[in-house]
Coordinates of C-alpha atoms in Angstrom, one line a residue:
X1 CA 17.5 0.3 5.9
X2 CA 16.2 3.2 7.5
X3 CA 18.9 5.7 5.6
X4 CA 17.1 4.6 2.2
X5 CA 14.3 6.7 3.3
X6 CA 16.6 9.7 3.1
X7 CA 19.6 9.0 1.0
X8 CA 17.1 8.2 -2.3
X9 CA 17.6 10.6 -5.0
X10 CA 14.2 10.6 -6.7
X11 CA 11.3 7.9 -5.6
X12 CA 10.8 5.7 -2.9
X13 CA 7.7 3.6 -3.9
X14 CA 5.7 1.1 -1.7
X15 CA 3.8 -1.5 -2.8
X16 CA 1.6 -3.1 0.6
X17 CA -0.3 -6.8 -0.3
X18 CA -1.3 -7.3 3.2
X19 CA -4.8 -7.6 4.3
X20 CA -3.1 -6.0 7.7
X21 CA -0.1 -5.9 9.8
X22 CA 0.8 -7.0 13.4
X23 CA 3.0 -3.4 14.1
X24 CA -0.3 -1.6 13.0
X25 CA -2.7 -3.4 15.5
X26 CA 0.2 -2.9 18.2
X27 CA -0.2 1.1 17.6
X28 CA -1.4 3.7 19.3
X29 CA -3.1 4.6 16.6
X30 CA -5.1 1.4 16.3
X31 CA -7.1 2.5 19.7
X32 CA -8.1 5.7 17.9
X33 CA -9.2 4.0 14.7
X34 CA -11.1 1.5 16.5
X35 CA -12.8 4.4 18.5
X36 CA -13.5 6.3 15.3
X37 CA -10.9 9.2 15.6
X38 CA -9.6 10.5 12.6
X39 CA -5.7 10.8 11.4
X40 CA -4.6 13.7 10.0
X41 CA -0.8 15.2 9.6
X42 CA 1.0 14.9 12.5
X43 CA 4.1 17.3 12.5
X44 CA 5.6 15.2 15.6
X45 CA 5.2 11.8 13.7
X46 CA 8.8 11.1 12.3
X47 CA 7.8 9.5 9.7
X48 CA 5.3 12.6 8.4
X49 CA 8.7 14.6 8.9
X50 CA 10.7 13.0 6.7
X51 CA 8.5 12.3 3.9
X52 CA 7.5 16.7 4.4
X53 CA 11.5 17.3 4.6
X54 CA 11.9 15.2 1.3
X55 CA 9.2 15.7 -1.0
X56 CA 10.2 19.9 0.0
X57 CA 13.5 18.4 -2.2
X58 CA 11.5 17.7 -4.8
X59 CA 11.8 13.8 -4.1
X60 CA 8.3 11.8 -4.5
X61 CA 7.1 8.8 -1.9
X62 CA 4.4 6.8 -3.6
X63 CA 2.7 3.7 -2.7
X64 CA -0.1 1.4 -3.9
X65 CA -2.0 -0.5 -1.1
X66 CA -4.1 -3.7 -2.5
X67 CA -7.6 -3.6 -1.4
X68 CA -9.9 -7.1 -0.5
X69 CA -13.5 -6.0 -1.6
X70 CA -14.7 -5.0 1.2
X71 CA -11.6 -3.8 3.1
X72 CA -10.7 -5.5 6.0
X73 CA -10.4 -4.2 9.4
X74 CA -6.7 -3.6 8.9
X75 CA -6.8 -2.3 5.3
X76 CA -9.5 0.2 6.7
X77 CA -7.2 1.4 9.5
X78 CA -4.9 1.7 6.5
X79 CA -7.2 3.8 4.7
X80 CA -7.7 5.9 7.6
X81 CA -4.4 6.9 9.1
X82 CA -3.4 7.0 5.3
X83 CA -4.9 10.5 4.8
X84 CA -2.3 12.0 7.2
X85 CA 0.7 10.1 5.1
X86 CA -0.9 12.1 2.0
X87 CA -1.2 15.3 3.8
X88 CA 2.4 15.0 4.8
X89 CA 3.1 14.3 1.0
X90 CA 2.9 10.8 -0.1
X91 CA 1.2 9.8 -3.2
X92 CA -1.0 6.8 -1.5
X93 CA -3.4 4.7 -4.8
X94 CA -5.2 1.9 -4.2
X95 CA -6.4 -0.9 -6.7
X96 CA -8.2 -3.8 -5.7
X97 CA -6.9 -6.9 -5.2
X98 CA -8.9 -9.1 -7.8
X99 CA -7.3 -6.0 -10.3
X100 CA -3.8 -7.1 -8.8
X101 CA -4.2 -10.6 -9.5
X102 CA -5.4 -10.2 -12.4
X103 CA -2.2 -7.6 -13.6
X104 CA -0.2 -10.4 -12.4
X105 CA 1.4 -8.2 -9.4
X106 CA 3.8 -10.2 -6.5
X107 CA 2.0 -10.7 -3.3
X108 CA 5.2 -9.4 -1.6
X109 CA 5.3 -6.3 0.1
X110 CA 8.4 -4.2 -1.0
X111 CA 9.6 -0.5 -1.5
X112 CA 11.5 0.4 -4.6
X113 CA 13.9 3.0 -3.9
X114 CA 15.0 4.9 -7.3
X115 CA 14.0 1.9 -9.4
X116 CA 17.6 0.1 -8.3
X117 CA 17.3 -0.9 -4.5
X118 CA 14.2 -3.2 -3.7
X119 CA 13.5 -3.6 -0.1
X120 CA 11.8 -6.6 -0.1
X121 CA 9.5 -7.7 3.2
X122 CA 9.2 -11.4 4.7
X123 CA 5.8 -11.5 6.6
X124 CA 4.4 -14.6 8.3
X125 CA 0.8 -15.2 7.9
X126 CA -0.3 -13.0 11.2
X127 CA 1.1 -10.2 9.5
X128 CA 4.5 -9.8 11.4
X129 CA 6.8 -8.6 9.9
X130 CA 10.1 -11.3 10.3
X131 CA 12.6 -9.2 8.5
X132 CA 13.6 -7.6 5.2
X133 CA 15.8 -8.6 2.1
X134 CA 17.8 -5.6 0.1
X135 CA 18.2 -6.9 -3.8
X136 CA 19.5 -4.6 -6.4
X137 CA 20.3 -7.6 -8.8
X138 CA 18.8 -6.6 -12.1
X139 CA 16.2 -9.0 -12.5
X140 CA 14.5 -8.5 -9.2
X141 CA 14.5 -4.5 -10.1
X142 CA 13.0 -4.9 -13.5
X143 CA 10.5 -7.4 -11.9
X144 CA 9.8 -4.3 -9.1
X145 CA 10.0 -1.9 -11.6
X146 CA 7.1 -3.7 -13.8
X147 CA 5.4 -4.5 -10.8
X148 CA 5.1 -0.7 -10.1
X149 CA 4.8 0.6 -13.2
X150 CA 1.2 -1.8 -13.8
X151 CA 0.1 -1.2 -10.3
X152 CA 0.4 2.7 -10.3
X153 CA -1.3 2.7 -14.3
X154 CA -4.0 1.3 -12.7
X155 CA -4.5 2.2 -9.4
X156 CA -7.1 4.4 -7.9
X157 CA -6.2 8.1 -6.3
X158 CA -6.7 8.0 -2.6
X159 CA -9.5 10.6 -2.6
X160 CA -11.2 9.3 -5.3
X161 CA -11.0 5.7 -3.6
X162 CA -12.1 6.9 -0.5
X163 CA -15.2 8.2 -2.3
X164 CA -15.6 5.1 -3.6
X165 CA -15.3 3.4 -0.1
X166 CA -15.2 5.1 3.0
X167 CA -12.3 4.3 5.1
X168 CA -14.0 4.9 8.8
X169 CA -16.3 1.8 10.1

């Protein structure tokens, strides 16, 4: 899966349901958050490097992260070490879960990877991620490709969210 991340030709887009995840608490990172640090670009994270060494192709990473009102813990820690993933050059929204359920959006976690590969997560209730499913049947890319298409009309810029709601504790 991880070659998807830099084989895609135009967009790789994210949308994240979870209130929070298992490999975020197991970070580094969550110790800083939980201490108040803040996350900005970090040139030795390899995720930060791809996402600079693709979007300099002109490629786009986008993602829309639902949002419980208020945040929980993990969704703030999302918020927070977010800001570097923009920096880097990711296109991060966020609309609020009663909005998703009310656009009708999956409560699966998936990327879309030039609107025909969907990378589809299975996630047990603790947030753990158990595995992944790779569809590029039609139906389940027009259902992604709706999905996406509602979530990002509607979903809020990350600085203008944060704004909104402040991401630190």
């Amino acid at each position: 899966m991880t070659d998807l991340f830099e084989d895609f030709e135009h967009t790789a887009w994210r949308l994240e349901t979870q209130r929070g995840y298992a490999s975020d608490r197991l970070s580094p990172s969550w110790q800083r958050f939980m201490r108040g640090e803040s996350f900005g670009f970090n040139p030795e994270s390899s995720w930060h490097a791809n996402v600079r060494a693709q979007t300099r192709q002109g490629k786009r990473f986008e993602r829309v992260r639902l949002v419980d009102d208020p945040p929980t813990e993990g969704q703030r820690f999302l918020m927070a070490s977010g800001l570097g993933n923009v920096e880097a050059g990711e296109d991060i929204r966020n609309l609020y879960r009663s909005e998703a359920q009310r656009l009708g959006l999956p409560n699966d976690d998936f990327w879309l990877f030039d609107s025909r590969t969907v990378v589809k997560f299975v996630i047990d209730d603790h947030g753990v991620t158990l595995g992944v499913r790779v569809l590029d049947d039609p139906e389940a890319v027009v259902r992604a490709c709706q999905a996406r298409d509602a979530a990002w009309h509607h979903a809020i810029a990350t600085a203008e969210f944060h704004a909104r709601v402040p991401s630190s504790r």
